[in-house]
Structure formats: C-alpha cells, structure tokens
Amino acid sequence: MIKALVVYASFTGTTKGIAEILAADLREHQVEVLIRECTEVYPAEYLENDICVMATYTYGSDGALPEEAEDFFMISRRSISQERSLEC
C-alpha cells in the first residue's frame, strides 16, 4: 500500500482542515495517510513515505512562513540530504 505523510502548520485551523481534506481524498484512493503537526514530526519520517506534503499558513504582506514551518523545512532538508548521501 502507498503511504503518505501530510505535515501542516495551522494558526486558525484552516490549514489543518485542508490537510484533513487532502488526507480523506488520498484515503479514497487506498493510500495510507498519517497527518502530523509540523512540531510533532521528525524529518526522517519523510523517508518512510511514498508521498510527502507540507501545508502551512502564511502571514504579512509578503506571505512569510511561520517560524515553525521554516524550522521544519530547514531541518527536513538537512536530514534528508544527509540520509541520501549515506545511501550513495
């Protein structure tokens, strides 16, 4: 079975709702889905899934990312790069 990880950062609950809608749609296509808030997931979990999605809110006139989403992105990127370099 295909596995998906949907990670979200939500301030008002809207992005969490979108993540849940996406998860429901994936489940309709027989995909096993895990939904996690970005502060509660380890970046290495991306490597355990076939599909990975990050959903977040933005704020300000420039559409800035929230700090927790930026932190997760940077840690994920570093972790995945290190893991892949070890596989080579």
Short mmCIF file of C-alpha atoms in Angstrom, two decimals:
data_model
loop_
_atom_site.label_atom_id
_atom_site.label_comp_id
_atom_site.label_asym_id
_atom_site.label_seq_id
_atom_site.Cartn_x
_atom_site.Cartn_y
_atom_site.Cartn_z
CA MET A 1 0.00 0.00 0.00
CA ILE A 2 1.18 3.52 -0.78
CA LYS A 3 1.97 5.59 2.31
CA ALA A 4 1.62 9.37 2.62
CA LEU A 5 2.68 11.87 5.26
CA VAL A 6 0.78 15.16 5.44
CA VAL A 7 2.51 17.72 7.66
CA TYR A 8 0.85 21.02 8.50
CA ALA A 9 1.26 24.27 10.41
CA SER A 10 -2.03 25.95 11.25
CA PHE A 11 -2.79 29.14 13.18
CA THR A 12 -6.58 29.35 12.88
CA GLY A 13 -7.28 25.73 11.98
CA THR A 14 -7.86 26.37 8.29
CA THR A 15 -4.66 24.70 7.10
CA LYS A 16 -5.30 21.74 9.40
CA GLY A 17 -8.73 21.42 7.77
CA ILE A 18 -7.16 21.45 4.31
CA ALA A 19 -4.68 18.76 5.42
CA GLU A 20 -7.61 16.63 6.62
CA ILE A 21 -9.46 17.09 3.31
CA LEU A 22 -6.33 16.06 1.40
CA ALA A 23 -5.91 13.02 3.66
CA ALA A 24 -9.52 11.97 3.08
CA ASP A 25 -9.05 12.25 -0.69
CA LEU A 26 -5.87 10.19 -0.55
CA ARG A 27 -7.59 7.53 1.56
CA GLU A 28 -10.31 7.26 -1.10
CA HIS A 29 -7.50 6.19 -3.43
CA GLN A 30 -6.34 3.49 -1.00
CA VAL A 31 -3.38 5.49 0.32
CA GLU A 32 -2.41 5.00 3.97
CA VAL A 33 -2.16 8.55 5.41
CA LEU A 34 -0.57 9.97 8.53
CA ILE A 35 -1.36 13.62 9.37
CA ARG A 36 1.02 15.41 11.74
CA GLU A 37 1.53 18.96 13.00
CA CYS A 38 4.99 20.14 11.95
CA THR A 39 6.29 20.46 15.51
CA GLU A 40 5.33 16.83 16.22
CA VAL A 41 7.05 15.05 13.34
CA TYR A 42 10.64 14.05 12.75
CA PRO A 43 12.03 14.98 9.33
CA ALA A 44 13.36 11.44 8.83
CA GLU A 45 9.71 10.30 8.69
CA TYR A 46 9.62 11.76 5.18
CA LEU A 47 11.90 8.92 4.09
CA GLU A 48 9.42 6.31 5.33
CA ASN A 49 6.64 7.51 3.00
CA ASP A 50 5.96 7.47 -0.73
CA ILE A 51 4.13 10.81 -0.74
CA CYS A 52 5.01 13.78 1.47
CA VAL A 53 3.09 17.05 1.65
CA MET A 54 3.76 20.16 3.74
CA ALA A 55 0.87 22.60 4.18
CA THR A 56 1.26 25.86 6.05
CA TYR A 57 -0.31 29.24 6.54
CA THR A 58 1.46 32.46 5.62
CA TYR A 59 1.22 35.94 7.07
CA GLY A 60 2.11 39.55 6.33
CA SER A 61 2.03 41.38 3.03
CA ASP A 62 4.92 39.26 1.70
CA GLY A 63 3.39 35.88 2.56
CA ALA A 64 6.03 34.97 5.14
CA LEU A 65 6.14 31.44 6.51
CA PRO A 66 5.63 30.86 10.22
CA GLU A 67 8.80 30.12 12.19
CA GLU A 68 7.80 26.52 12.97
CA ALA A 69 7.31 25.75 9.26
CA GLU A 70 10.66 27.32 8.34
CA ASP A 71 12.39 25.35 11.11
CA PHE A 72 10.79 22.10 9.95
CA PHE A 73 11.72 22.77 6.34
CA MET A 74 15.36 23.51 7.13
CA ILE A 75 15.75 20.51 9.46
CA SER A 76 13.99 18.24 6.95
CA ARG A 77 16.15 19.38 4.10
CA ARG A 78 19.34 18.82 6.08
CA SER A 79 18.20 15.43 7.42
CA ILE A 80 17.08 14.11 4.04
CA SER A 81 20.25 15.32 2.32
CA GLN A 82 22.41 13.58 4.93
CA GLU A 83 20.38 10.37 4.69
CA ARG A 84 20.61 10.29 0.91
CA SER A 85 24.35 10.97 0.93
CA LEU A 86 24.79 7.99 3.25
CA GLU A 87 22.93 5.74 0.78
CA CYS A 88 25.31 6.56 -2.12
#
